[in-house]
Coordinates of C-alpha atoms (C1' of nucleotides) in Angstrom, one line a residue:
Chain A
X1 CA 0.0 -0.3 0.3
X2 CA 1.1 3.4 -0.5
X3 CA 1.0 5.5 2.4
X4 CA -1.3 7.9 3.3
X5 CA -0.4 11.5 3.5
X6 CA -1.7 14.5 5.6
X7 CA -1.1 17.6 3.3
X8 CA -2.6 20.5 5.1
X9 CA -4.7 23.4 3.6
X10 CA -2.1 24.7 1.8
X11 CA -1.8 21.8 -0.7
X12 CA -5.6 21.4 -0.6
X13 CA -6.1 25.1 -1.8
X14 CA -3.4 24.5 -4.5
X15 CA -5.5 21.3 -5.7
X16 CA -8.6 23.6 -6.0
X17 CA -7.0 26.4 -7.8
X18 CA -5.1 24.1 -10.4
X19 CA -8.3 22.4 -11.1
X20 CA -10.0 25.5 -11.6
X21 CA -7.0 26.7 -14.1
X22 CA -7.3 23.1 -16.0
X23 CA -11.0 24.0 -16.2
X24 CA -11.0 26.8 -17.8
X25 CA -12.2 29.1 -15.2
X26 CA -9.1 30.8 -14.6
X27 CA -7.9 31.6 -18.2
X28 CA -4.0 32.3 -19.0
X29 CA -2.9 35.5 -17.9
X30 CA -5.5 36.1 -15.5
X31 CA -4.4 37.4 -11.9
X32 CA -4.8 35.2 -8.9
X33 CA -5.7 37.8 -5.9
X34 CA -5.2 36.3 -2.4
X35 CA -7.6 37.5 -0.6
X36 CA -10.2 36.6 -3.1
X37 CA -9.0 33.0 -3.2
X38 CA -9.1 33.0 0.6
X39 CA -12.6 34.1 0.9
X40 CA -13.7 32.0 -2.1
X41 CA -11.8 28.9 -0.5
X42 CA -12.6 29.6 3.3
X43 CA -8.9 29.6 4.4
X44 CA -6.7 32.3 5.5
X45 CA -4.4 34.2 3.1
X46 CA -1.4 32.5 4.6
X47 CA -2.5 29.2 3.0
X48 CA -3.3 30.4 -0.2
X49 CA 0.1 32.0 -0.5
X50 CA 1.6 28.8 0.4
X51 CA -0.5 26.9 -2.2
X52 CA 0.0 29.8 -5.0
X53 CA 4.0 29.0 -4.0
X54 CA 3.0 25.0 -4.9
X55 CA 1.5 26.1 -7.8
X56 CA 4.6 28.3 -8.8
X57 CA 7.1 25.5 -8.3
X58 CA 5.0 23.6 -11.0
X59 CA 5.2 26.3 -13.4
X60 CA 1.2 26.7 -13.5
X61 CA 1.4 30.4 -12.2
X62 CA 4.2 33.3 -12.0
X63 CA 4.3 35.6 -9.5
X64 CA 6.4 38.9 -8.7
X65 CA 7.3 40.8 -5.8
X66 CA 4.3 42.7 -4.7
X67 CA 2.6 42.2 -7.8
X68 CA 0.8 39.0 -7.1
X69 CA 0.3 35.8 -9.1
X70 CA -1.0 35.2 -12.5
X71 CA -1.9 32.0 -14.4
X72 CA 0.8 31.4 -17.2
X73 CA 0.3 32.0 -20.8
X74 CA 1.3 29.7 -23.6
X75 CA 3.1 31.5 -26.5
X76 CA 4.8 29.2 -29.2
X77 CA 8.0 29.8 -27.3
X78 CA 6.5 28.5 -23.9
X79 CA 5.2 25.6 -25.6
X80 CA 8.6 24.8 -27.3
X81 CA 10.4 25.0 -23.9
X82 CA 8.2 22.8 -22.0
X83 CA 8.1 20.0 -24.5
X84 CA 11.8 20.1 -25.1
X85 CA 12.3 19.7 -21.2
X86 CA 9.8 17.1 -21.0
X87 CA 11.4 15.4 -24.1
X88 CA 15.0 14.8 -22.3
X89 CA 13.4 14.1 -19.3
X90 CA 11.0 11.5 -20.7
X91 CA 14.0 10.1 -22.1
X92 CA 15.6 9.6 -19.3
X93 CA 12.7 8.4 -17.5
X94 CA 11.7 5.6 -20.0
X95 CA 15.6 4.5 -20.1
X96 CA 16.0 4.3 -16.8
X97 CA 12.8 2.8 -16.1
X98 CA 13.5 0.1 -18.8
X99 CA 16.7 -0.9 -17.0
X100 CA 15.0 -1.2 -13.5
X101 CA 11.5 -2.9 -14.4
X102 CA 10.3 -5.9 -13.1
X103 CA 8.0 -8.0 -15.6
X104 CA 4.9 -6.8 -13.3
X105 CA 5.9 -3.6 -13.9
X106 CA 5.8 -3.9 -17.8
X107 CA 2.4 -5.9 -17.3
X108 CA 0.9 -2.9 -15.3
X109 CA 2.0 -0.8 -18.1
X110 CA 0.4 -2.4 -20.7
X111 CA -3.2 -2.9 -18.8
X112 CA -2.9 0.7 -18.3
X113 CA -2.8 1.1 -21.6
X114 CA -5.7 -1.3 -22.3
X115 CA -7.2 0.9 -20.2
X116 CA -6.6 3.6 -22.3
X117 CA -8.1 2.0 -25.5
X118 CA -11.1 0.5 -23.9
X119 CA -11.8 4.3 -22.8
X120 CA -11.3 5.2 -25.8
X121 CA -13.7 2.5 -27.8
X122 CA -16.6 3.5 -25.1
X123 CA -16.4 7.0 -26.2
X124 CA -15.0 9.0 -23.2
X125 CA -14.4 12.2 -23.4
X126 CA -10.6 13.5 -24.7
X127 CA -10.1 15.0 -21.2
X128 CA -10.7 11.7 -19.2
X129 CA -8.4 10.4 -22.0
X130 CA -6.0 12.6 -21.0
X131 CA -5.6 11.6 -17.4
X132 CA -5.2 8.1 -18.2
X133 CA -2.5 9.2 -20.7
X134 CA -0.9 11.5 -18.0
X135 CA -1.2 8.7 -15.3
X136 CA 0.8 6.0 -17.7
X137 CA 3.3 8.7 -17.8
X138 CA 3.6 9.0 -14.1
X139 CA 3.7 5.2 -13.7
X140 CA 7.0 5.4 -16.1
X141 CA 8.3 7.6 -13.5
X142 CA 7.6 5.8 -10.4
X143 CA 9.3 2.6 -12.0
X144 CA 12.2 4.6 -12.8
X145 CA 12.5 5.2 -9.1
X146 CA 14.2 8.5 -9.3
X147 CA 13.4 11.1 -6.7
X148 CA 14.9 13.9 -8.2
X149 CA 13.7 13.0 -11.7
X150 CA 10.4 12.7 -10.8
X151 CA 10.4 16.2 -9.0
X152 CA 12.1 17.6 -12.3
X153 CA 8.9 16.1 -13.9
X154 CA 6.3 17.7 -11.6
X155 CA 8.2 21.1 -12.8
X156 CA 6.6 20.9 -16.2
X157 CA 3.7 18.3 -15.6
X158 CA 1.2 20.5 -14.7
X159 CA 1.8 23.0 -17.9
X160 CA 2.0 19.8 -20.3
X161 CA -1.3 18.8 -18.9
X162 CA -2.3 22.1 -19.3
X163 CA -1.1 22.2 -22.9
X164 CA -2.5 19.1 -23.8
X165 CA -6.0 20.2 -22.3
X166 CA -5.7 23.1 -24.8
X167 CA -4.5 20.8 -27.6
X168 CA -7.6 18.5 -27.1
X169 CA -9.8 21.8 -26.8
X170 CA -8.7 22.9 -30.0
X171 CA -9.3 19.5 -31.9
X172 CA -9.2 16.1 -30.4
X173 CA -9.3 14.0 -33.0
X174 CA -5.8 13.8 -34.0
X175 CA -5.3 13.3 -30.1
X176 CA -7.6 10.4 -30.1
X177 CA -6.5 8.8 -33.3
X178 CA -2.6 8.4 -32.0
X179 CA -2.7 8.2 -28.4
X180 CA -3.3 4.5 -27.7
X181 CA -1.1 3.3 -30.7
X182 CA 1.9 5.5 -29.4
X183 CA 1.7 4.3 -26.0
X184 CA 1.7 0.7 -27.4
X185 CA 5.0 1.5 -28.8
X186 CA 6.4 2.8 -25.9
X187 CA 5.5 -0.2 -24.2
X188 CA 6.8 -2.6 -26.6
X189 CA 10.2 -0.8 -26.9
X190 CA 10.2 -0.8 -23.0
X191 CA 9.9 -4.4 -23.2
X192 CA 13.1 -4.5 -24.9
X193 CA 15.1 -2.6 -22.3
X194 CA 16.9 0.7 -22.5
X195 CA 17.7 0.6 -26.2
X196 CA 18.5 4.1 -28.3
X197 CA 15.2 3.4 -30.2
X198 CA 13.3 3.7 -26.9
X199 CA 15.0 6.9 -26.2
X200 CA 13.8 7.7 -29.6
X201 CA 10.4 6.5 -29.4
X202 CA 10.3 8.7 -26.1
X203 CA 11.4 11.4 -27.9
X204 CA 9.0 11.0 -30.7
X205 CA 6.0 10.5 -28.3
X206 CA 6.7 14.4 -26.9
X207 CA 7.7 15.7 -30.4
X208 CA 4.5 14.6 -32.1
X209 CA 2.5 16.1 -29.3
X210 CA 4.2 19.3 -29.4
X211 CA 4.1 19.6 -33.3
X212 CA 0.3 19.1 -32.8
X213 CA -0.3 21.8 -30.4
X214 CA 2.0 24.2 -32.3
X215 CA -0.4 23.5 -35.4
X216 CA -3.2 24.2 -33.3
X217 CA -2.0 27.3 -32.1
X218 CA -0.7 28.8 -35.6
X219 CA -3.9 27.7 -37.2
X220 CA -6.5 27.4 -34.9
X221 CA -9.5 25.6 -36.7
X222 CA -12.2 27.5 -34.7
Chain B
X1 CA 21.6 45.5 -17.7
X2 CA 19.9 43.5 -15.8
X3 CA 17.3 44.3 -13.8
X4 CA 17.4 44.4 -10.0
X5 CA 15.3 42.5 -8.3
X6 CA 13.6 42.6 -4.6
X7 CA 13.2 39.7 -3.1
X8 CA 11.9 40.0 0.5
X9 CA 12.9 38.7 3.6
X10 CA 11.8 34.8 2.4
X11 CA 14.6 34.8 0.1
X12 CA 16.8 36.5 2.3
X13 CA 16.4 33.8 4.6
X14 CA 17.0 30.9 2.2
X15 CA 19.9 32.6 1.3
X16 CA 21.4 32.7 4.9
X17 CA 20.4 29.4 5.6
X18 CA 21.5 28.0 2.3
X19 CA 25.1 29.5 3.1
X20 CA 25.2 28.0 6.6
X21 CA 24.6 24.4 4.9
X22 CA 27.0 25.2 2.5
X23 CA 29.4 26.0 5.0
X24 CA 28.8 22.9 7.1
X25 CA 27.3 24.5 10.1
X26 CA 24.4 22.6 9.5
X27 CA 25.4 18.9 8.6
X28 CA 23.5 16.7 6.7
X29 CA 20.5 15.4 8.4
X30 CA 20.1 17.9 10.8
X31 CA 16.8 19.7 11.9
X32 CA 15.8 23.0 10.9
X33 CA 13.8 24.2 13.0
X34 CA 11.4 27.3 12.5
X35 CA 11.4 29.3 16.0
X36 CA 15.3 28.6 16.2
X37 CA 15.7 30.0 12.8
X38 CA 13.3 32.9 13.1
X39 CA 15.0 34.4 16.3
X40 CA 18.6 33.8 15.0
X41 CA 18.0 35.6 11.8
X42 CA 15.8 37.9 13.5
X43 CA 12.3 37.6 11.1
X44 CA 9.1 35.9 11.9
X45 CA 8.3 32.4 11.4
X46 CA 6.3 33.3 8.4
X47 CA 9.4 34.3 6.3
X48 CA 11.4 31.4 7.6
X49 CA 8.7 28.9 6.4
X50 CA 8.7 30.5 3.0
X51 CA 12.5 30.6 3.1
X52 CA 12.7 26.9 4.0
X53 CA 10.1 25.8 1.0
X54 CA 12.5 27.4 -1.3
X55 CA 15.3 25.4 0.1
X56 CA 12.9 22.3 -0.4
X57 CA 12.4 23.5 -4.1
X58 CA 16.1 23.4 -4.5
X59 CA 15.9 19.7 -3.2
X60 CA 18.5 20.9 -0.4
X61 CA 15.5 20.4 2.6
X62 CA 13.3 17.7 2.8
X63 CA 10.0 18.4 4.8
X64 CA 7.2 16.5 6.0
X65 CA 3.7 17.5 7.5
X66 CA 4.4 18.8 10.8
X67 CA 7.4 16.9 11.5
X68 CA 9.8 20.2 10.1
X69 CA 12.5 20.4 7.7
X70 CA 15.9 18.3 7.8
X71 CA 18.6 18.9 5.5
X72 CA 19.2 16.0 2.9
X73 CA 21.8 13.5 3.3
X74 CA 23.7 12.1 0.5
X75 CA 23.5 8.3 0.2
X76 CA 25.1 7.1 -2.8
X77 CA 21.9 6.6 -4.0
X78 CA 21.2 10.3 -3.7
X79 CA 24.5 11.1 -5.6
X80 CA 23.3 8.7 -8.3
X81 CA 20.2 10.4 -9.0
X82 CA 21.1 14.0 -8.9
X83 CA 24.3 13.2 -11.2
X84 CA 21.8 11.4 -13.7
X85 CA 19.3 14.2 -13.8
X86 CA 22.0 16.6 -14.1
X87 CA 23.4 14.8 -16.9
X88 CA 20.1 15.1 -18.7
X89 CA 19.7 18.6 -18.2
X90 CA 23.4 19.6 -19.3
X91 CA 23.1 17.7 -22.3
X92 CA 20.1 19.7 -23.2
X93 CA 21.5 22.7 -22.1
X94 CA 24.8 22.5 -23.8
X95 CA 23.2 21.5 -27.3
X96 CA 20.7 24.5 -26.9
X97 CA 23.5 26.7 -26.0
X98 CA 25.5 25.6 -29.0
X99 CA 22.2 26.0 -31.3
X100 CA 21.8 29.6 -29.9
X101 CA 25.2 30.8 -28.9
X102 CA 26.3 34.7 -30.7
X103 CA 30.0 34.6 -31.1
X104 CA 30.3 37.1 -28.3
X105 CA 28.9 34.2 -25.9
X106 CA 31.3 31.6 -26.7
X107 CA 34.0 34.5 -26.1
X108 CA 32.5 35.1 -22.6
X109 CA 32.4 31.3 -21.7
X110 CA 36.4 31.2 -22.7
X111 CA 36.9 34.3 -20.7
X112 CA 35.1 32.5 -17.8
X113 CA 37.4 29.5 -18.3
X114 CA 40.4 31.6 -18.2
X115 CA 39.3 33.1 -15.1
X116 CA 39.0 29.8 -13.4
X117 CA 42.4 29.1 -14.8
X118 CA 44.0 32.0 -13.4
X119 CA 42.3 31.5 -10.0
X120 CA 43.5 27.7 -9.9
X121 CA 47.2 29.0 -10.8
X122 CA 47.3 31.9 -8.5
X123 CA 46.4 29.2 -5.7
X124 CA 43.0 30.0 -5.0
X125 CA 41.0 27.9 -2.5
X126 CA 38.8 25.0 -4.1
X127 CA 35.2 26.3 -2.8
X128 CA 36.5 29.5 -4.7
X129 CA 37.1 27.4 -7.8
X130 CA 33.9 25.8 -7.4
X131 CA 32.1 28.9 -7.3
X132 CA 33.8 29.9 -10.9
X133 CA 32.9 26.2 -11.7
X134 CA 29.3 27.0 -11.2
X135 CA 29.3 30.1 -12.9
X136 CA 30.5 28.6 -15.9
X137 CA 27.6 26.4 -16.0
X138 CA 25.0 28.8 -15.1
X139 CA 26.1 31.0 -18.1
X140 CA 25.5 28.0 -20.3
X141 CA 21.9 27.8 -19.1
X142 CA 21.1 31.6 -19.5
X143 CA 22.6 31.1 -22.9
X144 CA 20.5 28.5 -23.7
X145 CA 17.5 30.6 -23.2
X146 CA 15.3 28.2 -21.9
X147 CA 13.4 29.2 -18.5
X148 CA 11.9 25.5 -17.8
X149 CA 15.4 24.2 -18.6
X150 CA 17.1 26.8 -16.1
X151 CA 14.2 25.9 -13.4
X152 CA 14.8 22.4 -13.6
X153 CA 18.5 23.0 -13.4
X154 CA 17.9 25.3 -10.1
X155 CA 15.9 21.9 -8.9
X156 CA 19.4 20.3 -8.6
X157 CA 21.8 23.1 -8.8
X158 CA 22.3 23.3 -4.7
X159 CA 22.4 19.9 -4.4
X160 CA 25.0 19.7 -7.0
X161 CA 26.8 22.3 -5.4
X162 CA 26.5 20.5 -2.1
X163 CA 28.1 17.3 -3.7
X164 CA 30.9 19.1 -5.3
X165 CA 31.8 20.7 -1.9
X166 CA 31.9 17.3 0.0
X167 CA 34.0 16.0 -2.8
X168 CA 36.8 18.8 -2.8
X169 CA 36.8 18.6 1.0
X170 CA 37.5 15.0 1.0
X171 CA 40.2 15.6 -1.6
X172 CA 40.8 18.4 -3.6
X173 CA 43.4 17.3 -5.6
X174 CA 41.8 15.5 -8.3
X175 CA 39.3 18.3 -9.0
X176 CA 41.7 20.9 -9.3
X177 CA 43.9 18.6 -11.8
X178 CA 40.8 18.2 -14.3
X179 CA 38.1 21.2 -14.1
X180 CA 39.8 23.8 -16.3
X181 CA 40.7 20.9 -18.8
X182 CA 37.1 19.7 -18.8
X183 CA 35.7 23.1 -19.5
X184 CA 38.2 23.9 -21.9
X185 CA 37.0 20.9 -23.7
X186 CA 33.2 21.9 -23.2
X187 CA 34.1 25.3 -24.9
X188 CA 35.8 24.1 -27.7
X189 CA 32.9 21.7 -28.6
X190 CA 30.4 23.9 -28.1
X191 CA 32.3 26.4 -31.0
X192 CA 31.7 23.4 -33.5
X193 CA 27.9 23.7 -32.7
X194 CA 25.5 21.2 -31.5
X195 CA 26.7 17.8 -32.4
X196 CA 26.6 14.4 -30.8
X197 CA 30.2 14.8 -29.3
X198 CA 29.2 17.9 -27.7
X199 CA 26.7 15.9 -25.8
X200 CA 28.9 13.2 -25.0
X201 CA 31.3 15.6 -23.5
X202 CA 28.6 17.1 -21.3
X203 CA 27.7 13.6 -20.1
X204 CA 31.2 12.7 -19.7
X205 CA 32.0 16.1 -17.4
X206 CA 29.0 15.3 -15.1
X207 CA 30.0 11.8 -15.2
X208 CA 33.7 12.4 -14.5
X209 CA 32.3 14.2 -11.2
X210 CA 29.7 11.8 -10.0
X211 CA 32.7 8.8 -10.4
X212 CA 35.1 11.3 -8.0
X213 CA 32.6 11.6 -5.4
X214 CA 31.5 7.7 -5.2
X215 CA 35.1 7.2 -5.0
X216 CA 35.5 9.5 -2.2
X217 CA 32.2 8.4 -0.5
X218 CA 33.3 4.7 -0.9
X219 CA 36.8 5.1 0.4
X220 CA 37.1 8.1 2.6
X221 CA 40.7 9.0 2.6
X222 CA 40.2 10.6 6.2
Chain C
dC1 C1' 6.5 -8.5 30.1
dA2 C1' 4.9 -7.1 25.7
dA3 C1' 1.8 -4.2 23.6
dA4 C1' -1.8 -1.1 23.9
dG5 C1' -3.4 3.1 25.7
dT6 C1' -2.6 8.2 28.1
dT7 C1' -0.1 12.4 28.9
dC8 C1' 2.5 16.5 28.2
dA9 C1' 6.0 19.4 26.0
dA10 C1' 7.5 21.1 22.0
dA11 C1' 7.1 21.6 17.1
dT12 C1' 4.4 22.8 13.1
dG13 C1' 0.0 24.7 10.7
dT14 C1' -3.6 28.4 10.8
dT15 C1' -5.2 32.6 11.1
dG16 C1' -6.0 38.0 11.3
dA17 C1' -4.0 42.5 12.0
dC18 C1' -0.7 45.7 10.6
dA19 C1' 3.2 47.3 7.6
dT20 C1' 5.0 48.1 3.2
dC21 C1' 4.9 48.4 -1.5
dC22 C1' 2.9 49.3 -6.4
dG23 C1' 0.9 51.7 -10.4
dG24 C1' -2.1 54.6 -12.2
dA25 C1' -4.5 59.2 -11.9
dC26 C1' -3.9 63.9 -11.4
dA27 C1' -1.3 68.1 -10.4
dA28 C1' 3.2 70.8 -10.6
dT29 C1' 7.4 72.0 -13.1
dC30 C1' 10.6 73.3 -16.6
Chain D
dG1 C1' 3.9 69.3 -23.4
dA2 C1' 6.9 65.8 -22.0
dT3 C1' 8.8 65.0 -17.8
dT4 C1' 8.6 64.8 -12.8
dG5 C1' 6.5 64.9 -8.1
dT6 C1' 2.3 63.6 -5.3
dC7 C1' -1.5 60.8 -3.6
dC8 C1' -4.4 57.0 -2.8
dG9 C1' -6.7 52.4 -3.6
dG10 C1' -5.8 47.9 -3.7
dA11 C1' -2.9 44.5 -3.2
dT12 C1' 0.8 42.0 -1.2
dG13 C1' 4.8 41.1 2.4
dT14 C1' 5.5 40.6 7.6
dC15 C1' 4.2 39.7 12.1
dA16 C1' 3.0 37.4 16.7
dA17 C1' -1.1 34.8 18.9
dC18 C1' -3.6 30.9 18.6
dA19 C1' -4.7 25.7 17.0
dT20 C1' -3.5 21.5 16.1
dT21 C1' -0.2 17.5 15.5
dT22 C1' 3.4 14.8 16.6
dG23 C1' 6.7 11.5 19.3
dA24 C1' 8.1 10.1 23.4
dA25 C1' 8.3 9.4 28.0
dC26 C1' 5.1 7.0 31.1
dT27 C1' 1.2 3.9 32.8
dT28 C1' -1.9 0.8 32.3
dT29 C1' -3.5 -4.0 30.6
dG30 C1' -3.7 -8.7 29.4

DNA sequence: CAAAGTTCAAATGTTGACATCCGGACAATC
DNA sequence: GATTGTCCGGATGTCAACATTTGAACTTTG
């Protein structure tokens, strides 16, 4: 069993605000005022403040001295930055995971992909698919078992999530048509161990997402 | 000019505590009590708390719910984790920097290496050399110009610093004998653009440090 | 005597009040 | 008329008091 974690109001507050951002209730670039959030969430400003610091660590929010916090926006440059870093991390993570994976782990990743496929076939909405998608990758990082690597991943994870949400919002057909296949490919590569081809597959998986989003941002299909 | 930054007491507190850790005043594994630090630094507990959160983001400190913060320790596993992640980041950073570097940037890195060499020849102490060493790498990240990458770097930077400090404390001869040459090699590779050989050099530079530290930890020369 | 329950000091988590800072609107100045 | 100075509303930064949790010493119980 995974041990239960007491977390405190700050993390709770961070979760609420993060979800609000993901749901689009707080658009990119919007200001996050401490008093406002404090009354809305019914906690003190101190807790909100600490929560915003958590979101800042995740890169979802940027704050400046005496100017408060704002939701990040997503210029094409931002997208490039995030996916470039993600590609490097994902490469390392899949490679390490391949080295350390027990057979059970690979089986588990395979099952996660099955779940994803079934959800797709059952007509689940794209955000739900994205959650499963992310869960798969989270598991890879866990299997790699490098806490610093996981921490680095958490530094871009929420941004990836936000960007991918935008991607599927602008046009989810392309996403739905490739997710499962790309994950299957990753699993099959993982089974063969830490090869250069695996690193290439991981890089390509990330880059495919980057290209799709870049296309969407440059030429919104409205 | 680089813009001036107001930062607040929390960052100031973080700086003090960080320095204290680097100077060995607070040994690995030691508890960092909020009230204690607050009185010592003459700031409120809130500011100390926020400062500790900064150090936690840097990986120098680990804190748990209602159990406070402790300085990380450095098991061989920790060393592996940090240098593994650092290698991946450094690869990406040098590659990107090579792509984007203006001639002036390469010149600047060369000058930084000259400074390092002069300091070495002038008999500067090893911690001073380490500062110059880190400044070089910081500049590479700046030149790469990827803020997410820089942030990921900051997530391991302080740990690298602490580990390297230990390395030179246990035996600085080896360090002094290779720093300059390894940096020269990096600069010359950077000048040839983003080649596979550059990535290899960056990886080797990091790995050399990892091996040196692992050797020291396994077999302390006392 | 070992295991579970109790108690208590010490530390952290949380809060609301007070101090400080920012940015824009308006007035003064050269 | 463009620049500089002053004011003020609204926001964040800081603080010290109060609430909660923890771990360990102690007691109880089977």
